[in-house]
Coordinates of C-alpha atoms and ligand atoms in Angstrom, one line a residue:
M1 CA 0.4 3.2 -2.4
S2 CA 3.0 3.0 0.4
D3 CA 0.2 3.9 3.0
T4 CA -2.2 1.6 1.7
P5 CA -3.0 -1.3 4.4
S6 CA -2.6 -4.1 1.9
D7 CA 1.3 -3.6 1.5
T8 CA 2.2 -2.7 5.1
R9 CA 3.6 -5.3 7.4
K10 CA 3.5 -8.0 4.7
P11 CA 7.0 -7.8 2.9
G12 CA 5.5 -7.0 -0.4
G13 CA 3.9 -10.4 -1.1
R14 CA 7.5 -11.4 -2.2
E15 CA 8.5 -14.9 -2.6
S16 CA 11.9 -14.5 -1.0
L17 CA 13.3 -11.6 0.8
D18 CA 16.6 -9.7 -0.5
F19 CA 19.4 -9.6 2.2
L20 CA 18.3 -6.2 3.3
R21 CA 14.7 -7.2 4.1
E22 CA 16.0 -10.3 5.7
I23 CA 18.1 -8.1 8.0
V24 CA 15.0 -5.8 8.8
K25 CA 13.0 -8.9 9.4
R26 CA 15.5 -10.5 11.8
D27 CA 15.7 -7.1 13.9
T28 CA 11.9 -6.9 14.0
L29 CA 11.6 -10.5 15.2
S30 CA 14.2 -10.1 17.7
G31 CA 12.9 -6.9 18.9
A32 CA 16.1 -5.2 18.4
Y33 CA 14.4 -1.8 18.1
G34 CA 11.4 -2.7 19.9
G35 CA 10.0 -3.8 16.5
R36 CA 10.5 -0.3 15.3
V37 CA 11.7 0.2 11.6
A38 CA 12.7 3.7 10.5
T39 CA 14.6 4.2 7.2
R40 CA 15.7 7.5 5.5
F41 CA 16.3 8.8 2.1
P42 CA 19.1 11.4 2.4
P43 CA 19.9 13.3 -0.9
E44 CA 22.3 16.2 -0.9
P45 CA 20.2 19.1 -2.5
N46 CA 22.9 19.7 -5.2
G47 CA 21.2 18.5 -8.1
Y48 CA 18.1 16.6 -9.5
L49 CA 17.3 13.0 -8.6
H50 CA 17.9 10.4 -11.0
I51 CA 16.9 6.8 -11.7
G52 CA 19.6 5.4 -9.4
H53 CA 18.2 7.5 -6.6
A54 CA 14.5 6.1 -7.6
K55 CA 16.1 2.7 -6.8
S56 CA 17.3 3.9 -3.2
I57 CA 13.9 5.7 -2.7
C58 CA 11.9 2.5 -3.7
L59 CA 14.2 0.4 -1.3
N60 CA 13.8 2.7 1.8
F61 CA 10.1 3.7 1.4
G62 CA 9.3 0.4 0.4
I63 CA 11.0 -1.5 3.3
A64 CA 9.6 1.2 5.6
A65 CA 6.0 0.5 4.4
E66 CA 6.3 -3.4 4.3
F67 CA 7.5 -3.5 7.8
G68 CA 4.9 -1.1 9.3
G69 CA 7.6 1.6 9.8
C70 CA 8.4 5.0 8.4
C71 CA 10.8 6.6 6.0
H72 CA 12.4 10.0 6.7
L73 CA 13.0 12.4 3.8
R74 CA 16.2 14.1 4.8
M75 CA 18.4 16.8 3.1
D76 CA 21.9 16.0 3.6
D77 CA 22.7 19.7 3.2
T78 CA 26.2 20.3 4.9
N79 CA 27.9 22.0 1.8
P80 CA 27.2 25.5 1.5
E81 CA 28.8 26.0 -2.1
T82 CA 26.6 23.6 -4.1
E83 CA 23.2 23.4 -2.5
D84 CA 20.2 25.3 -3.3
M85 CA 16.5 25.6 -2.4
A86 CA 15.4 24.8 -6.0
Y87 CA 17.0 21.5 -5.6
V88 CA 15.1 20.9 -2.3
E89 CA 11.9 21.8 -4.3
S90 CA 12.5 19.4 -7.0
I91 CA 13.7 16.5 -4.7
I92 CA 10.4 16.9 -2.8
G93 CA 8.4 16.9 -5.9
D94 CA 10.0 14.0 -7.4
V95 CA 9.7 11.6 -4.3
R96 CA 6.2 12.7 -4.1
W97 CA 5.6 12.0 -7.8
L98 CA 7.2 8.6 -7.4
G99 CA 4.4 7.9 -5.1
F100 CA 5.8 7.9 -1.7
D101 CA 4.9 9.8 1.6
W102 CA 7.2 10.8 4.6
G103 CA 4.2 12.3 6.7
N104 CA 5.8 15.0 8.7
K105 CA 9.4 13.3 8.5
L106 CA 10.9 15.9 6.3
F107 CA 14.1 16.9 8.1
F108 CA 17.5 19.0 7.1
A109 CA 20.8 18.1 8.4
S110 CA 21.2 22.0 8.5
D111 CA 18.7 22.0 11.3
Y112 CA 21.2 20.0 13.4
Y113 CA 24.2 22.0 13.2
E114 CA 23.9 23.3 16.8
R115 CA 23.3 19.6 17.9
L116 CA 26.3 18.4 15.7
Y117 CA 28.5 21.1 17.3
E118 CA 27.7 19.9 20.6
L119 CA 28.6 16.4 19.7
A120 CA 31.7 17.4 18.4
V121 CA 32.6 19.4 21.6
R122 CA 31.8 16.1 23.5
L123 CA 34.3 14.2 21.4
I124 CA 36.9 16.8 22.2
K125 CA 36.2 16.7 26.0
D126 CA 36.5 13.0 25.8
G127 CA 39.9 13.2 24.2
K128 CA 38.4 11.8 20.9
A129 CA 38.8 14.7 18.6
Y130 CA 41.5 17.4 18.0
V131 CA 42.1 20.6 16.1
D132 CA 44.7 20.1 13.5
S133 CA 46.6 22.9 11.9
L134 CA 48.3 21.2 9.1
S135 CA 47.3 22.3 5.6
E136 CA 45.0 20.2 3.4
D137 CA 48.4 19.0 1.6
E138 CA 50.1 18.2 4.5
I139 CA 47.1 16.1 5.9
R140 CA 47.3 14.2 2.9
R141 CA 51.0 13.5 3.0
H142 CA 50.7 12.3 6.5
R143 CA 47.8 10.0 5.8
G144 CA 50.2 7.3 4.5
T145 CA 49.2 4.6 1.9
I146 CA 47.6 1.2 1.9
M147 CA 51.2 -0.2 2.4
E148 CA 52.3 2.4 4.7
A149 CA 51.0 3.6 8.1
G150 CA 50.3 7.3 8.4
R151 CA 52.1 9.8 10.7
D152 CA 50.5 11.6 13.5
S153 CA 50.1 15.4 13.1
P154 CA 52.3 17.4 15.3
W155 CA 49.0 18.9 16.7
R156 CA 47.5 15.7 17.6
D157 CA 48.2 16.0 21.3
R158 CA 46.9 19.2 21.9
S159 CA 45.2 19.6 25.3
V160 CA 41.4 19.3 25.6
E161 CA 41.4 23.1 26.7
E162 CA 43.3 24.4 23.6
N163 CA 40.9 22.2 21.3
L164 CA 37.8 23.7 22.8
D165 CA 39.2 27.2 22.6
L166 CA 40.5 26.8 19.0
F167 CA 37.1 24.9 17.9
A168 CA 35.1 27.7 19.4
R169 CA 37.2 30.3 17.5
M170 CA 36.7 28.4 14.4
R171 CA 33.1 28.7 14.7
S172 CA 33.2 32.4 15.6
G173 CA 34.8 33.1 12.4
E174 CA 38.5 34.2 13.6
F175 CA 40.3 32.0 11.0
P176 CA 40.4 31.8 7.1
D177 CA 39.2 28.8 5.4
G178 CA 41.8 25.9 5.7
A179 CA 43.5 27.4 8.8
H180 CA 42.3 24.5 11.0
V181 CA 40.1 21.3 10.8
L182 CA 38.7 19.2 13.4
R183 CA 39.6 15.5 13.3
A184 CA 38.6 12.3 15.1
K185 CA 41.4 10.9 17.3
I186 CA 41.5 7.2 16.0
D187 CA 44.5 5.5 14.6
M188 CA 47.0 6.8 12.0
A189 CA 48.1 3.4 11.4
A190 CA 44.6 1.9 10.8
R191 CA 44.3 -0.6 8.0
N192 CA 41.2 1.1 6.9
M193 CA 42.6 4.5 5.6
K194 CA 39.3 6.1 6.3
M195 CA 40.0 5.4 10.0
R196 CA 43.3 7.5 10.0
D197 CA 41.8 10.4 11.9
P198 CA 39.1 11.4 9.5
L199 CA 38.2 14.9 9.2
L200 CA 35.1 16.1 11.1
Y201 CA 34.7 19.8 10.5
R202 CA 36.1 22.1 8.2
I203 CA 36.1 26.1 7.8
R204 CA 34.0 27.5 4.8
H205 CA 33.3 31.3 4.7
A206 CA 30.4 30.8 2.6
S207 CA 26.6 31.4 2.7
H208 CA 24.4 28.4 3.0
Y209 CA 21.1 28.3 1.3
R210 CA 19.1 27.8 4.5
R211 CA 21.6 29.0 7.4
G212 CA 22.8 32.1 5.5
D213 CA 26.0 33.3 7.1
S214 CA 25.3 32.1 10.6
W215 CA 27.9 29.4 10.3
C216 CA 31.4 29.4 8.9
L217 CA 32.1 25.8 10.3
Y218 CA 30.6 23.0 8.3
P219 CA 30.3 19.3 9.4
M220 CA 32.0 16.5 6.9
Y221 CA 29.6 13.9 5.5
D222 CA 31.1 11.2 7.6
F223 CA 30.4 13.1 10.8
A224 CA 27.0 14.6 9.9
H225 CA 25.6 11.6 8.3
P226 CA 25.6 9.0 11.0
L227 CA 24.9 11.5 13.6
S228 CA 21.8 12.7 11.7
D229 CA 20.6 9.1 11.6
A230 CA 21.2 8.7 15.2
I231 CA 19.5 12.1 16.3
E232 CA 16.4 10.9 14.1
N233 CA 16.5 7.4 15.6
I234 CA 16.9 5.6 12.4
T235 CA 17.2 1.9 12.6
H236 CA 18.6 0.9 9.2
S237 CA 20.7 3.3 7.3
I238 CA 20.9 1.9 3.7
C239 CA 23.5 3.3 1.5
T240 CA 25.3 2.4 -1.6
L241 CA 28.6 0.1 -1.7
E242 CA 31.1 2.9 -1.9
F243 CA 30.3 3.7 1.5
E244 CA 31.4 0.3 2.8
N245 CA 34.8 1.7 4.4
N246 CA 33.0 4.6 5.8
R247 CA 31.0 2.2 8.0
A248 CA 33.9 1.9 10.4
I249 CA 33.6 5.7 11.1
Y250 CA 29.8 5.5 11.2
D251 CA 30.2 2.9 14.0
W252 CA 33.0 4.8 15.8
L253 CA 31.0 8.0 16.0
V254 CA 27.7 6.4 16.9
D255 CA 29.0 4.2 19.4
N256 CA 31.0 6.9 21.1
L257 CA 27.9 9.5 21.2
F258 CA 24.7 7.5 21.5
P259 CA 23.3 4.7 23.7
E260 CA 22.0 1.3 22.0
P261 CA 20.1 0.5 20.1
R262 CA 21.7 2.8 17.5
P263 CA 21.4 3.0 13.9
R264 CA 23.4 0.7 11.7
Q265 CA 24.7 1.1 8.2
Y266 CA 24.0 -1.5 5.4
E267 CA 25.2 -1.1 1.8
F268 CA 23.9 -2.3 -1.4
A269 CA 25.0 -2.0 -5.1
R270 CA 24.2 1.2 -6.9
L271 CA 22.2 1.1 -10.0
N272 CA 24.4 1.6 -13.1
L273 CA 22.3 2.0 -16.2
D274 CA 23.6 1.5 -19.7
Y275 CA 23.9 4.2 -22.1
T276 CA 23.4 7.1 -19.6
V277 CA 25.5 8.6 -16.7
M278 CA 24.3 8.7 -13.3
S279 CA 26.7 11.2 -11.5
K280 CA 25.1 14.4 -10.4
R281 CA 28.3 16.5 -11.3
K282 CA 28.1 15.1 -15.0
L283 CA 24.3 15.7 -15.3
L284 CA 24.9 19.3 -14.2
Q285 CA 27.5 19.7 -16.8
L286 CA 25.2 18.5 -19.4
V287 CA 22.7 21.1 -18.3
E288 CA 25.2 23.9 -17.6
E289 CA 26.8 23.6 -21.1
S290 CA 23.2 23.4 -22.7
L291 CA 24.1 19.9 -24.2
V292 CA 20.4 18.9 -23.1
S293 CA 17.5 21.4 -22.8
G294 CA 17.4 21.2 -19.0
W295 CA 17.2 18.8 -15.9
D296 CA 13.9 17.7 -17.3
D297 CA 15.1 17.0 -20.9
P298 CA 13.2 14.0 -21.8
R299 CA 16.6 12.3 -22.5
M300 CA 18.0 12.7 -19.0
P301 CA 18.1 9.9 -16.7
T302 CA 16.6 12.3 -14.0
I303 CA 13.1 11.6 -12.5
A304 CA 12.1 15.0 -13.9
G305 CA 13.4 14.1 -17.4
M306 CA 11.6 10.6 -17.3
R307 CA 8.4 12.3 -16.1
R308 CA 8.5 14.7 -19.0
R309 CA 9.4 11.8 -21.3
G310 CA 6.2 10.0 -20.2
Y311 CA 7.7 7.3 -18.0
T312 CA 5.0 6.5 -15.1
P313 CA 5.8 6.3 -11.4
E314 CA 4.3 2.8 -11.6
G315 CA 6.7 1.8 -14.3
I316 CA 9.6 3.2 -12.5
R317 CA 8.6 1.2 -9.2
L318 CA 8.1 -1.9 -11.2
F319 CA 11.5 -1.6 -12.8
A320 CA 13.1 -1.1 -9.3
D321 CA 11.2 -4.2 -8.1
R322 CA 12.4 -6.2 -10.8
I323 CA 16.2 -5.3 -10.5
G324 CA 15.9 -6.0 -6.8
V325 CA 18.9 -5.2 -4.5
D326 CA 22.2 -6.9 -4.6
K327 CA 25.6 -6.8 -2.8
A328 CA 27.7 -6.7 -6.0
N329 CA 28.0 -3.8 -8.5
S330 CA 26.8 -4.6 -12.1
R331 CA 25.4 -2.8 -15.0
V332 CA 21.6 -3.0 -15.9
S333 CA 20.4 -2.9 -19.5
M334 CA 18.2 0.0 -20.8
E335 CA 15.8 -2.8 -22.1
L336 CA 14.9 -3.7 -18.6
L337 CA 13.8 -0.2 -17.7
E338 CA 11.9 0.3 -21.1
D339 CA 10.4 -3.2 -20.7
A340 CA 8.9 -2.1 -17.1
I341 CA 7.8 1.1 -18.6
R342 CA 6.0 -0.8 -21.5
D343 CA 4.5 -3.4 -19.3
D344 CA 3.0 -0.6 -17.1
L345 CA 1.7 1.5 -20.2
N346 CA 0.4 -1.3 -22.1
A347 CA -3.0 -1.3 -19.9
R348 CA -3.2 2.4 -19.4
A349 CA -2.5 3.7 -22.9
P350 CA -5.4 3.7 -25.4
R351 CA -4.6 2.8 -29.1
V352 CA -4.8 5.5 -31.5
M353 CA -3.5 6.1 -35.0
A354 CA -0.9 8.7 -36.1
V355 CA 1.0 8.9 -39.1
L356 CA 4.6 10.2 -38.7
R357 CA 5.8 10.5 -42.1
P358 CA 2.7 10.8 -44.2
L359 CA 2.2 9.7 -47.8
K360 CA -1.0 10.9 -49.6
V361 CA -3.5 7.9 -50.7
T362 CA -6.5 8.7 -53.0
I363 CA -9.0 6.1 -52.9
T364 CA -10.3 6.6 -56.5
D365 CA -13.4 4.7 -56.2
F366 CA -14.6 6.4 -53.0
P367 CA -17.0 9.0 -53.6
E368 CA -16.0 12.6 -53.5
G369 CA -17.2 14.3 -50.2
K370 CA -18.5 11.2 -48.6
V371 CA -17.3 10.3 -45.0
E372 CA -17.8 7.0 -43.5
W373 CA -17.5 6.8 -39.7
L374 CA -16.1 3.6 -38.5
E375 CA -16.3 2.5 -35.0
S376 CA -12.7 1.9 -33.7
P377 CA -11.9 0.2 -30.4
Y378 CA -9.3 1.9 -28.2
W379 CA -8.1 -1.4 -26.7
P380 CA -7.1 -4.7 -28.1
R381 CA -9.1 -7.6 -27.0
D382 CA -6.3 -9.1 -24.5
I383 CA -6.4 -6.0 -22.4
G384 CA -10.1 -6.5 -21.8
K385 CA -10.9 -2.8 -21.5
E386 CA -14.1 -1.2 -23.0
G387 CA -14.2 1.9 -25.2
S388 CA -14.0 3.1 -28.8
R389 CA -14.5 6.1 -31.1
K390 CA -15.5 6.6 -34.5
L391 CA -13.1 7.5 -37.2
P392 CA -13.6 9.1 -40.4
L393 CA -12.9 7.3 -43.8
A394 CA -12.8 9.7 -46.7
R395 CA -11.5 9.6 -50.4
E396 CA -8.1 11.2 -49.3
V397 CA -6.2 9.5 -46.5
F398 CA -2.6 9.6 -45.4
I399 CA -0.5 6.5 -44.7
E400 CA 2.9 6.0 -43.4
R401 CA 5.5 6.4 -46.2
T402 CA 7.5 3.4 -44.8
D403 CA 4.5 1.3 -45.2
F404 CA 4.9 1.6 -49.2
S405 CA 7.8 0.2 -51.1
E406 CA 8.1 0.2 -54.9
D407 CA 10.7 -2.4 -54.8
P408 CA 9.6 -4.7 -51.9
P409 CA 11.2 -7.9 -50.6
A410 CA 9.7 -11.1 -51.1
D411 CA 8.2 -11.2 -47.6
W412 CA 6.6 -7.7 -47.8
L413 CA 3.2 -7.5 -46.3
R414 CA 2.5 -3.8 -46.8
L415 CA 1.7 -1.8 -49.7
A416 CA 3.6 -1.9 -53.0
P417 CA 2.5 -1.2 -56.7
G418 CA -0.5 -3.5 -57.5
G419 CA -0.4 -5.0 -54.1
E420 CA -2.8 -4.7 -51.2
V421 CA -3.0 -3.7 -47.7
R422 CA -5.5 -3.2 -44.9
L423 CA -6.2 0.2 -43.6
M424 CA -6.7 -0.7 -39.8
N425 CA -10.3 -0.9 -38.6
A426 CA -11.3 0.1 -42.2
C427 CA -11.0 -1.8 -45.6
I428 CA -8.5 -3.1 -48.1
I429 CA -7.0 -1.0 -50.5
R430 CA -5.2 -2.0 -53.8
C431 CA -2.5 0.5 -55.3
E432 CA -3.3 1.0 -58.9
E433 CA -0.9 3.9 -59.6
V434 CA 2.2 5.7 -58.3
V435 CA 2.2 9.5 -58.8
R436 CA 5.6 11.1 -58.5
D437 CA 7.2 14.6 -58.5
T438 CA 8.3 14.9 -62.2
A439 CA 11.3 17.0 -61.1
T440 CA 12.7 14.8 -58.1
G441 CA 11.0 11.5 -59.0
E442 CA 9.9 11.4 -55.4
V443 CA 6.6 9.6 -54.7
T444 CA 4.0 12.1 -53.8
E445 CA 0.7 10.0 -54.0
L446 CA -0.8 6.7 -54.5
R447 CA -4.1 6.1 -56.4
C448 CA -5.7 3.1 -55.0
V449 CA -8.9 1.2 -55.1
H450 CA -10.9 -0.1 -52.1
D451 CA -13.0 -3.1 -51.5
P452 CA -16.3 -1.2 -51.4
D453 CA -18.4 -4.1 -49.8
S454 CA -17.0 -4.4 -46.3
P455 CA -15.4 -1.2 -44.8
G456 CA -14.5 -2.3 -41.2
K457 CA -14.6 -6.0 -41.8
P458 CA -12.5 -8.4 -44.0
P459 CA -14.1 -8.8 -47.3
G460 CA -16.8 -11.4 -46.9
G461 CA -16.3 -14.8 -48.4
K462 CA -13.2 -14.0 -50.4
K463 CA -9.9 -15.6 -49.1
K464 CA -7.4 -12.8 -49.5
K465 CA -3.8 -13.5 -49.3
K466 CA -2.2 -12.2 -46.1
T467 CA -1.8 -8.5 -45.6
A468 CA -0.8 -6.3 -42.9
A469 CA -3.0 -3.9 -41.3
I470 CA -1.6 -0.4 -41.3
Q471 CA -2.5 3.0 -39.6
W472 CA -3.9 5.9 -41.6
V473 CA -5.8 9.2 -41.0
S474 CA -8.4 11.0 -43.1
A475 CA -6.8 13.9 -44.9
A476 CA -9.7 16.4 -44.3
H477 CA -9.9 15.3 -40.5
A478 CA -6.3 14.8 -39.5
V479 CA -4.7 17.0 -36.9
P480 CA -1.3 18.2 -37.6
A481 CA 1.5 17.7 -35.1
E482 CA 5.0 17.8 -33.9
V483 CA 6.3 14.5 -32.7
R484 CA 9.7 14.1 -31.0
L485 CA 11.3 10.8 -31.0
Y486 CA 14.0 10.2 -28.3
D487 CA 16.9 7.9 -28.5
R488 CA 19.5 7.0 -26.2
L489 CA 21.7 9.9 -24.9
F490 CA 25.0 8.1 -25.4
T491 CA 26.3 5.9 -28.0
V492 CA 28.4 3.6 -25.6
P493 CA 26.9 1.5 -22.8
D494 CA 29.4 2.9 -20.2
P495 CA 30.0 6.6 -21.0
E496 CA 31.9 7.2 -17.9
A497 CA 34.6 4.7 -18.8
A498 CA 35.9 7.1 -21.4
E499 CA 39.4 6.3 -22.8
E500 CA 42.4 8.6 -22.3
G501 CA 42.1 12.0 -23.3
K502 CA 38.5 11.8 -23.8
T503 CA 35.5 12.5 -21.6
F504 CA 31.9 11.1 -21.3
K505 CA 30.7 14.0 -23.5
D506 CA 32.8 12.4 -26.3
S507 CA 30.3 9.6 -26.6
L508 CA 27.0 11.8 -26.6
N509 CA 24.8 10.5 -29.2
P510 CA 24.6 13.3 -32.0
V511 CA 21.2 12.0 -33.1
S512 CA 19.6 11.6 -29.5
V513 CA 16.4 13.3 -30.7
E514 CA 14.6 13.7 -34.0
F515 CA 11.8 16.4 -34.3
L516 CA 9.2 15.4 -36.7
R517 CA 7.0 18.3 -38.0
G518 CA 3.9 17.7 -40.1
C519 CA 2.8 14.4 -38.5
L520 CA -0.7 13.7 -38.8
L521 CA -3.1 12.4 -35.8
E522 CA -6.5 11.1 -35.7
P523 CA -9.0 13.9 -35.1
G524 CA -9.7 13.1 -31.3
L525 CA -6.0 13.9 -30.3
A526 CA -6.4 17.7 -31.1
N527 CA -7.3 18.4 -27.7
A528 CA -5.1 15.8 -25.9
S529 CA -4.3 17.3 -22.3
P530 CA -0.7 17.8 -21.7
G531 CA 0.6 14.6 -19.9
E532 CA -1.9 12.4 -21.4
R533 CA -0.5 9.0 -22.9
F534 CA -1.4 6.9 -26.0
Q535 CA 0.0 4.0 -28.0
F536 CA 0.3 5.3 -31.4
V537 CA -0.3 1.9 -33.1
R538 CA 2.8 0.3 -34.6
H539 CA 4.9 3.2 -33.3
G540 CA 5.1 3.1 -29.6
F541 CA 3.7 4.9 -26.6
F542 CA 3.6 8.8 -26.6
I543 CA 2.7 11.5 -24.4
A544 CA 1.5 14.9 -25.1
D545 CA 4.3 17.1 -23.9
A546 CA 3.8 18.8 -20.6
V547 CA 5.7 21.9 -21.7
D548 CA 5.1 22.6 -25.1
S549 CA 1.7 20.9 -26.1
R550 CA -1.2 23.1 -26.6
P551 CA -4.8 22.4 -27.4
G552 CA -5.1 22.4 -31.3
I553 CA -1.4 22.2 -31.6
P554 CA -0.2 19.0 -30.1
V555 CA 3.3 18.1 -29.4
F556 CA 4.0 14.4 -28.5
N557 CA 7.1 12.8 -27.1
R558 CA 7.7 9.2 -27.8
I559 CA 7.9 7.5 -24.5
V560 CA 9.2 4.3 -25.7
G561 CA 9.0 2.1 -28.8
L562 CA 6.9 -1.2 -29.1
R563 CA 8.7 -4.4 -28.1
D564 CA 10.0 -4.9 -31.6
A565 CA 8.3 -8.1 -32.6
Y566 CA 8.6 -7.2 -36.3
A567 CA 12.2 -6.4 -36.2
R568 CA 13.0 -9.7 -34.6
R569 CA 11.1 -11.6 -37.1
I570 CA 13.2 -10.0 -39.9
R571 CA 16.4 -10.6 -37.8
Q572 CA 15.5 -14.4 -37.6
R573 CA 14.8 -14.4 -41.4
A574 CA 18.2 -12.9 -42.2
D575 CA 19.6 -15.5 -39.9
S576 CA 17.9 -18.3 -41.5
L577 CA 19.0 -16.8 -44.9
L578 CA 22.7 -17.2 -43.6
T579 CA 22.2 -20.8 -42.7
G580 CA 20.7 -21.8 -46.0
P581 CA 17.0 -22.3 -46.3
S582 CA 15.3 -20.4 -49.3
R583 CA 13.7 -17.2 -48.8
I584 CA 10.1 -18.1 -49.4
G585 CA 7.2 -17.0 -47.2
Ligands
LIG1 P1 26.9 12.9 -5.0 O1 27.4 12.3 -3.7 O2 28.0 12.7 -6.2 O3 26.6 14.3 -5.0 P2 24.9 10.9 -5.0 O4 24.2 10.5 -6.2 O5 25.5 10.0 -4.2 O6 25.9 12.1 -5.4 P3 23.2 11.7 -2.9 O7 22.3 12.9 -3.0 O8 24.3 11.7 -1.9 O9 23.7 11.8 -4.4 O10 22.4 10.5 -2.9 C1 21.4 10.3 -2.1 C2 21.1 8.7 -1.8 O11 20.9 8.0 -3.0 C3 22.3 8.2 -1.1 O12 22.0 7.2 -0.1 C4 22.9 7.3 -2.3 O13 23.5 6.2 -1.8 C5 21.8 7.1 -3.1 N1 22.2 6.9 -4.6 C6 22.9 7.6 -5.4 N2 23.1 7.1 -6.5 C7 22.5 6.0 -6.4 C8 22.6 4.9 -7.6 N3 23.0 5.0 -8.7 N4 21.9 3.8 -7.0 C9 21.4 3.6 -6.0 N5 21.4 4.6 -5.0 C10 21.8 5.7 -5.3
LIG2 MG1 26.3 11.0 -2.0

């Protein structure tokens, strides 16, 4: 997709450009970078990517493709303690799955350690960086506050020679962690606190997943990030708003160490999605404490979780496109994501029948042993796709327990004692008798008669009163399956804003998944391939689980429910009841 000619150069066919695309357009028109556009997506491989990252990925790769540029995938791996090759692999897989291609532009900040070290040495030689020997605590105390200027470290005026000597010995492993740091020499009274001599390097005697023990001196994010951008000749470095104040350091470093035209940083609002958390640290906690089944748990907001849940890359990209980019932080409702997923699945998921909570129906006037094969289309007319299969109708079928009510409300259109309902694509049945378990009183079977003339069509001539069409499966042909219904992982829109003494984990939804065993599917679904998606009519969109589904013993995840037109109608009725008019119809 990103490399199809149709969406290069032409900014997405968009009607109006967002502020970032306006900037990129301005720069390509002015020739600021000789017409070149290079963006990057720079994750730290310390966790799995989530839907927030997807927004950034779509933005960076999208802009590059639209302006005929390229987008680099860079592992921002300067932290030995938390990074791991497994995360690198998951990131690569996830970005590729989303549909983006970085060509040969896969980079690692850890490949730049030598370059970065040399750049630090240059700053020292220029009198722009110094080795500070204050402790972490003392450095904090010297930094001052927003109201009050910081104080210079007593080590701030070390000579260039002494700084070079100490910095080399920091690298060679002579000092323990925390003994010294390298700091930029900027201004301890700067209004922007980030500019009060920011830390550039720290000592960490820890093995790095790629560099092993070859370094014990690691660059800070604020140092490595802008300089990695400059090393790669990035033009537009797009990051989230919380780095707004870091832009001054970005500019200071790149201006001091690289010639024009150099990369520039622009900030946009991060994605915050209701009913979930988006911090890698918190997601890691959920995984490590087994509060979910893993990074790819279908309830997780990770790309891996959404993939297993059955979301499509196209649906996620559609969502990213619809939310756009903005300069002010806000929260996005889950419905917006789910709508995009539905809109994408609508034309790609064939309609099939599944009964999740079965109730037996015997059609008493249907001959024993007879099977009638009824042509049933996979697609509703408005999708405009061809394709159908034959479904068996027999004397015993199962319908959804919730499609029968012994004591229905006045506007009930489904089955009730003495009432009628249409078996979808088959015939109308009328309930003549309700059979129950003598011990529990539970309804165990409905005995019905059908309209024998017209299976598959409305009974000719006769004008029937309005009935609903419900899904059903033939008892003898149905395929037993497990179906997993997923709900929100949290019970509150913003779990990270936990009240005093509570954490985000206190608002975990205790019923975020329901495992339904003994569901019954139409026969063709026995051999659904893992990853195959369907719409179970009246239930929603489902996917054969990539991990647990097996030929003959299918396991399905609900991707997303249907847009609830029925529920909306009920609500409207309830509202009109409150305001007066009678309950008829
Ligand atoms: P942390 O820094 O807590 O480890 P992070 O989510 O910032 O986590 P990074 O790996 O640094 O993770 O993120 C990579 C890129 O994704 C960054 O450019 C960051 O700005 C962007 N990003 C992260 N979270 C979001 C979000 N919620 N919405 C949009 N972009 C995001
Ligand atoms: Mg980050």
